[in-house]
mmCIF file of C-alpha atoms in Angstrom:
data_model
loop_
_atom_site.group_PDB
_atom_site.id
_atom_site.type_symbol
_atom_site.label_atom_id
_atom_site.label_comp_id
_atom_site.label_asym_id
_atom_site.label_seq_id
_atom_site.Cartn_x
_atom_site.Cartn_y
_atom_site.Cartn_z
ATOM 1 C CA THR A 1 2.958 -17.462 2.443
ATOM 2 C CA GLN A 2 1.484 -14.052 3.210
ATOM 3 C CA LEU A 3 3.033 -12.238 6.179
ATOM 4 C CA LEU A 4 -0.336 -10.573 6.770
ATOM 5 C CA GLU A 5 -3.647 -12.353 6.243
ATOM 6 C CA GLN A 6 -6.744 -10.206 5.877
ATOM 7 C CA SER A 7 -10.277 -11.502 6.178
ATOM 8 C CA PRO A 8 -12.736 -11.488 4.683
ATOM 9 C CA GLN A 9 -11.423 -10.751 1.200
ATOM 10 C CA PHE A 10 -14.789 -9.436 0.016
ATOM 11 C CA LEU A 11 -17.731 -8.008 1.913
ATOM 12 C CA SER A 12 -20.980 -6.669 0.490
ATOM 13 C CA ILE A 13 -23.458 -5.200 2.973
ATOM 14 C CA GLN A 14 -26.427 -2.860 3.158
ATOM 15 C CA GLU A 15 -26.166 0.707 4.395
ATOM 16 C CA GLY A 16 -26.558 0.867 8.174
ATOM 17 C CA GLU A 17 -25.037 -2.544 8.928
ATOM 18 C CA ASN A 18 -21.982 -3.064 11.130
ATOM 19 C CA LEU A 19 -18.896 -4.982 10.028
ATOM 20 C CA THR A 20 -15.474 -6.075 11.185
ATOM 21 C CA VAL A 21 -12.415 -6.888 9.092
ATOM 22 C CA TYR A 22 -9.326 -8.606 10.414
ATOM 23 C CA CYS A 23 -5.586 -8.514 9.830
ATOM 24 C CA ASN A 24 -3.664 -11.465 11.279
ATOM 25 C CA SER A 25 -0.078 -12.657 11.406
ATOM 26 C CA SER A 26 2.112 -15.107 13.294
ATOM 27 C CA SER A 27 4.760 -12.395 13.723
ATOM 28 C CA VAL A 28 4.937 -9.637 16.314
ATOM 29 C CA PHE A 29 5.036 -6.056 15.061
ATOM 30 C CA SER A 30 5.989 -2.779 16.684
ATOM 31 C CA SER A 31 3.204 -0.997 14.820
ATOM 32 C CA LEU A 32 0.511 -1.585 12.230
ATOM 33 C CA GLN A 33 -1.188 0.750 9.799
ATOM 34 C CA TRP A 34 -4.589 0.696 8.104
ATOM 35 C CA TYR A 35 -5.103 2.296 4.691
ATOM 36 C CA ARG A 36 -8.183 2.808 2.542
ATOM 37 C CA GLN A 37 -8.049 2.850 -1.238
ATOM 38 C CA GLU A 38 -10.826 4.140 -3.488
ATOM 39 C CA PRO A 39 -11.106 3.019 -7.121
ATOM 40 C CA GLY A 40 -8.553 4.675 -9.395
ATOM 41 C CA GLU A 41 -6.572 6.198 -6.541
ATOM 42 C CA GLY A 42 -3.653 5.347 -4.285
ATOM 43 C CA PRO A 43 -4.142 4.183 -0.678
ATOM 44 C CA VAL A 44 -4.569 6.786 2.049
ATOM 45 C CA LEU A 45 -3.535 6.249 5.668
ATOM 46 C CA LEU A 46 -6.400 5.914 8.161
ATOM 47 C CA VAL A 47 -4.551 5.119 11.376
ATOM 48 C CA THR A 48 -1.385 3.728 12.961
ATOM 49 C CA VAL A 49 -1.583 1.559 16.101
ATOM 50 C CA VAL A 50 1.535 0.959 18.177
ATOM 51 C CA THR A 51 0.614 -0.387 21.634
ATOM 52 C CA GLY A 52 -0.743 -3.874 22.339
ATOM 53 C CA GLY A 53 -4.455 -3.597 23.155
ATOM 54 C CA GLU A 54 -4.641 -0.062 21.780
ATOM 55 C CA VAL A 55 -8.014 1.131 20.482
ATOM 56 C CA LYS A 56 -8.332 4.134 18.181
ATOM 57 C CA LYS A 57 -11.522 5.673 16.852
ATOM 58 C CA LEU A 58 -11.995 7.652 13.671
ATOM 59 C CA LYS A 59 -15.662 8.713 13.514
ATOM 60 C CA ARG A 60 -17.552 5.429 12.865
ATOM 61 C CA LEU A 61 -14.346 3.401 12.451
ATOM 62 C CA THR A 62 -12.773 1.634 15.440
ATOM 63 C CA PHE A 63 -9.293 0.130 15.154
ATOM 64 C CA GLN A 64 -7.778 -2.298 17.653
ATOM 65 C CA PHE A 65 -4.265 -3.707 17.947
ATOM 66 C CA GLY A 66 -4.110 -7.157 19.514
ATOM 67 C CA ASP A 67 -2.608 -7.549 22.988
ATOM 68 C CA ALA A 68 0.260 -9.611 21.543
ATOM 69 C CA ARG A 69 0.723 -7.154 18.646
ATOM 70 C CA LYS A 70 0.205 -9.928 16.074
ATOM 71 C CA ASP A 71 -3.204 -8.902 14.806
ATOM 72 C CA SER A 72 -5.580 -6.011 14.340
ATOM 73 C CA SER A 73 -9.223 -5.381 13.575
ATOM 74 C CA LEU A 74 -11.231 -2.617 11.959
ATOM 75 C CA HIS A 75 -14.872 -2.241 12.958
ATOM 76 C CA ILE A 76 -17.258 0.036 11.078
ATOM 77 C CA THR A 77 -20.524 1.043 12.717
ATOM 78 C CA ALA A 78 -23.557 1.910 10.591
ATOM 79 C CA ALA A 79 -21.711 1.596 7.290
ATOM 80 C CA GLN A 80 -22.418 4.141 4.577
ATOM 81 C CA PRO A 81 -21.900 3.971 0.782
ATOM 82 C CA GLY A 82 -18.968 6.361 1.221
ATOM 83 C CA ASP A 83 -17.157 3.615 3.173
ATOM 84 C CA THR A 84 -16.921 1.539 -0.010
ATOM 85 C CA GLY A 85 -13.317 0.772 -0.914
ATOM 86 C CA LEU A 86 -10.355 -1.500 -0.383
ATOM 87 C CA TYR A 87 -9.046 -1.670 3.195
ATOM 88 C CA LEU A 88 -5.402 -2.632 3.599
ATOM 89 C CA CYS A 89 -3.314 -3.332 6.667
ATOM 90 C CA ALA A 90 0.452 -2.827 6.557
ATOM 91 C CA VAL A 91 3.464 -3.380 8.777
ATOM 92 C CA GLY A 92 6.948 -1.932 8.586
ATOM 93 C CA SER A 93 10.328 -3.449 9.381
ATOM 94 C CA SER A 94 12.562 -1.333 11.559
ATOM 95 C CA ASN A 95 15.542 -3.360 10.318
ATOM 96 C CA THR A 96 15.074 -3.258 6.561
ATOM 97 C CA GLY A 97 12.845 -0.260 5.956
ATOM 98 C CA LYS A 98 10.266 -2.340 4.092
ATOM 99 C CA LEU A 99 6.531 -1.751 4.369
ATOM 100 C CA ILE A 100 4.507 -4.889 3.639
ATOM 101 C CA PHE A 101 0.769 -4.955 2.919
ATOM 102 C CA GLY A 102 -1.923 -7.559 3.392
ATOM 103 C CA GLN A 103 -3.996 -8.595 0.386
ATOM 104 C CA GLY A 104 -6.847 -6.303 1.381
ATOM 105 C CA THR A 105 -10.571 -6.462 2.104
ATOM 106 C CA THR A 106 -12.891 -5.108 -0.588
ATOM 107 C CA LEU A 107 -15.961 -3.535 1.016
ATOM 108 C CA GLN A 108 -19.100 -2.634 -0.887
ATOM 109 C CA VAL A 109 -21.852 -0.771 0.968
ATOM 110 C CA LYS A 110 -25.135 -0.700 -0.922
ATOM 111 C CA PRO A 111 -27.585 2.179 -0.411
ATOM 112 C CA ASN B 1 2.992 20.839 -2.885
ATOM 113 C CA ALA B 2 2.156 18.313 -5.592
ATOM 114 C CA GLY B 3 2.894 15.363 -3.292
ATOM 115 C CA VAL B 4 3.785 12.171 -5.180
ATOM 116 C CA THR B 5 3.386 12.340 -8.948
ATOM 117 C CA GLN B 6 3.546 9.454 -11.407
ATOM 118 C CA THR B 7 3.711 9.414 -15.191
ATOM 119 C CA PRO B 8 2.305 8.082 -17.385
ATOM 120 C CA LYS B 9 -1.161 7.306 -16.031
ATOM 121 C CA PHE B 10 -1.792 4.613 -18.657
ATOM 122 C CA GLN B 11 0.598 2.645 -20.873
ATOM 123 C CA VAL B 12 0.296 -0.239 -23.328
ATOM 124 C CA LEU B 13 3.451 -2.144 -24.274
ATOM 125 C CA LYS B 14 4.241 -5.073 -26.505
ATOM 126 C CA THR B 15 6.121 -8.037 -25.079
ATOM 127 C CA GLY B 16 9.853 -7.326 -25.088
ATOM 128 C CA GLN B 17 9.586 -3.539 -25.093
ATOM 129 C CA SER B 18 11.252 -1.477 -22.404
ATOM 130 C CA MET B 19 9.993 1.568 -20.591
ATOM 131 C CA THR B 20 10.462 3.693 -17.500
ATOM 132 C CA LEU B 21 7.730 4.630 -15.063
ATOM 133 C CA GLN B 22 8.448 8.005 -13.519
ATOM 134 C CA CYS B 23 7.896 8.925 -9.881
ATOM 135 C CA ALA B 24 8.679 12.214 -8.175
ATOM 136 C CA GLN B 25 7.936 13.697 -4.760
ATOM 137 C CA ASP B 26 8.364 17.254 -3.496
ATOM 138 C CA MET B 27 8.136 16.557 0.241
ATOM 139 C CA ASN B 28 11.866 15.913 0.793
ATOM 140 C CA HIS B 29 11.085 12.337 1.855
ATOM 141 C CA GLU B 30 13.952 9.915 2.371
ATOM 142 C CA TYR B 31 12.019 6.712 1.773
ATOM 143 C CA MET B 32 10.509 5.858 -1.603
ATOM 144 C CA SER B 33 9.102 2.603 -2.886
ATOM 145 C CA TRP B 34 7.364 0.934 -5.806
ATOM 146 C CA TYR B 35 4.449 -1.481 -5.484
ATOM 147 C CA ARG B 36 2.400 -3.424 -7.949
ATOM 148 C CA GLN B 37 -1.246 -4.158 -7.332
ATOM 149 C CA ASP B 38 -3.016 -7.158 -8.806
ATOM 150 C CA PRO B 39 -6.557 -8.389 -8.023
ATOM 151 C CA GLY B 40 -6.654 -10.293 -4.725
ATOM 152 C CA MET B 41 -2.950 -9.715 -4.059
ATOM 153 C CA GLY B 42 -2.962 -6.393 -2.257
ATOM 154 C CA LEU B 43 0.150 -4.283 -2.798
ATOM 155 C CA ARG B 44 3.411 -6.124 -3.349
ATOM 156 C CA LEU B 45 6.717 -4.331 -2.835
ATOM 157 C CA ILE B 46 8.990 -4.323 -5.900
ATOM 158 C CA HIS B 47 11.928 -2.128 -4.882
ATOM 159 C CA TYR B 48 12.527 0.527 -2.289
ATOM 160 C CA SER B 49 15.061 3.204 -1.401
ATOM 161 C CA VAL B 50 16.014 4.598 1.998
ATOM 162 C CA GLY B 51 17.834 7.579 0.502
ATOM 163 C CA ALA B 52 19.610 8.913 -2.580
ATOM 164 C CA GLY B 53 22.056 6.333 -3.908
ATOM 165 C CA ILE B 54 20.589 3.466 -1.854
ATOM 166 C CA THR B 55 18.125 0.923 -3.224
ATOM 167 C CA ASP B 56 17.100 -2.585 -2.259
ATOM 168 C CA GLN B 57 14.806 -5.354 -3.430
ATOM 169 C CA GLY B 58 11.310 -5.981 -2.181
ATOM 170 C CA GLU B 59 9.088 -9.048 -2.520
ATOM 171 C CA VAL B 60 8.832 -9.185 -6.336
ATOM 172 C CA PRO B 61 11.930 -7.494 -7.884
ATOM 173 C CA ASN B 62 12.500 -9.725 -10.919
ATOM 174 C CA GLY B 63 12.143 -7.911 -14.242
ATOM 175 C CA TYR B 64 12.457 -4.456 -12.697
ATOM 176 C CA ASN B 65 15.358 -2.066 -12.089
ATOM 177 C CA VAL B 66 15.506 1.113 -10.053
ATOM 178 C CA SER B 67 17.951 3.883 -9.265
ATOM 179 C CA ARG B 68 17.832 6.855 -6.909
ATOM 180 C CA SER B 69 20.176 9.626 -8.034
ATOM 181 C CA THR B 70 18.221 12.397 -6.290
ATOM 182 C CA THR B 71 15.971 12.607 -3.246
ATOM 183 C CA GLU B 72 13.033 13.636 -5.432
ATOM 184 C CA ASP B 73 13.007 11.011 -8.179
ATOM 185 C CA PHE B 74 12.692 7.227 -8.144
ATOM 186 C CA PRO B 75 12.116 5.778 -11.637
ATOM 187 C CA LEU B 76 11.151 2.153 -12.231
ATOM 188 C CA ARG B 77 12.512 0.484 -15.354
ATOM 189 C CA LEU B 78 11.065 -2.523 -17.153
ATOM 190 C CA LEU B 79 13.889 -3.888 -19.298
ATOM 191 C CA SER B 80 11.894 -6.400 -21.370
ATOM 192 C CA ALA B 81 8.181 -6.265 -20.658
ATOM 193 C CA ALA B 82 6.224 -9.489 -20.196
ATOM 194 C CA PRO B 83 2.443 -10.055 -19.994
ATOM 195 C CA SER B 84 2.933 -11.056 -16.314
ATOM 196 C CA GLN B 85 3.907 -7.441 -15.646
ATOM 197 C CA THR B 86 0.439 -6.212 -16.556
ATOM 198 C CA SER B 87 -0.615 -4.470 -13.365
ATOM 199 C CA VAL B 88 -1.244 -1.163 -11.639
ATOM 200 C CA TYR B 89 1.958 0.355 -10.299
ATOM 201 C CA PHE B 90 2.081 2.682 -7.306
ATOM 202 C CA CYS B 91 4.944 4.799 -6.092
ATOM 203 C CA ALA B 92 5.011 5.891 -2.449
ATOM 204 C CA SER B 93 7.164 8.033 -0.193
ATOM 205 C CA SER B 94 7.516 8.720 3.507
ATOM 206 C CA TYR B 95 9.554 10.965 5.792
ATOM 207 C CA SER B 96 11.522 8.287 7.589
ATOM 208 C CA SER B 97 13.846 5.682 6.174
ATOM 209 C CA PHE B 98 12.171 3.122 8.407
ATOM 210 C CA PRO B 99 8.408 3.253 7.920
ATOM 211 C CA GLY B 100 6.393 2.195 10.897
ATOM 212 C CA ALA B 101 5.137 4.045 13.894
ATOM 213 C CA TYR B 102 3.716 7.464 13.087
ATOM 214 C CA ASN B 103 5.169 7.299 9.611
ATOM 215 C CA GLU B 104 2.598 7.848 6.868
ATOM 216 C CA GLN B 105 3.170 6.521 3.376
ATOM 217 C CA PHE B 106 2.019 8.955 0.654
ATOM 218 C CA PHE B 107 0.996 7.276 -2.574
ATOM 219 C CA GLY B 108 0.899 8.525 -6.134
ATOM 220 C CA PRO B 109 -2.188 8.064 -8.335
ATOM 221 C CA GLY B 110 -0.802 4.959 -10.032
ATOM 222 C CA THR B 111 0.190 3.849 -13.531
ATOM 223 C CA ARG B 112 -1.987 1.259 -15.254
ATOM 224 C CA LEU B 113 0.273 -0.875 -17.465
ATOM 225 C CA THR B 114 -0.868 -3.450 -20.005
ATOM 226 C CA VAL B 115 1.639 -5.717 -21.730
ATOM 227 C CA LEU B 116 0.319 -7.477 -24.845
#
């Protein structure tokens, strides 16, 4: 059983469209991170959310942490081909030091 | 700073062979970890270390050994390679021993391993 469930797993859209990807869990977390990974490279941190209901914006990307701190969403406005990649959510354990990732959402934005 | 470096970038092994994947970081980070990435599975934690001399198991530790004799280096050893270990392996490091709030994981470029 995955601690973090991401949906959808795959998304292929045209340039200019909007999209939302989700990261859900039955557990409560003190913080959640979103990473983006481009082909042939390691993941790179986009944002960390820590407060229930928190909304953070990074240019055309909007991240939200659920009120109960069990889920998060990533919304992209007017997607561009440069947004293509694998989007991963991750949570850390303050007790064990582990960082666990969801299975990822593969996004393809066609010109 | 070079950040997190991994060698080799590509490797092909035969079943039963052993090898060590190297990982080094020059950021004086306490926390280091190894992940494997397979299609549709995201990143799965193999082993991690919260400081020199301290290691612990992640989600999928079987078939892998690690040690952390220095802050900088965290090698991953495959004792007897199996085809199920064909994957892309990523090493990561972060400043804090307890990744979470405001604690960015820095990843290496990955090692693509094929076991025949």
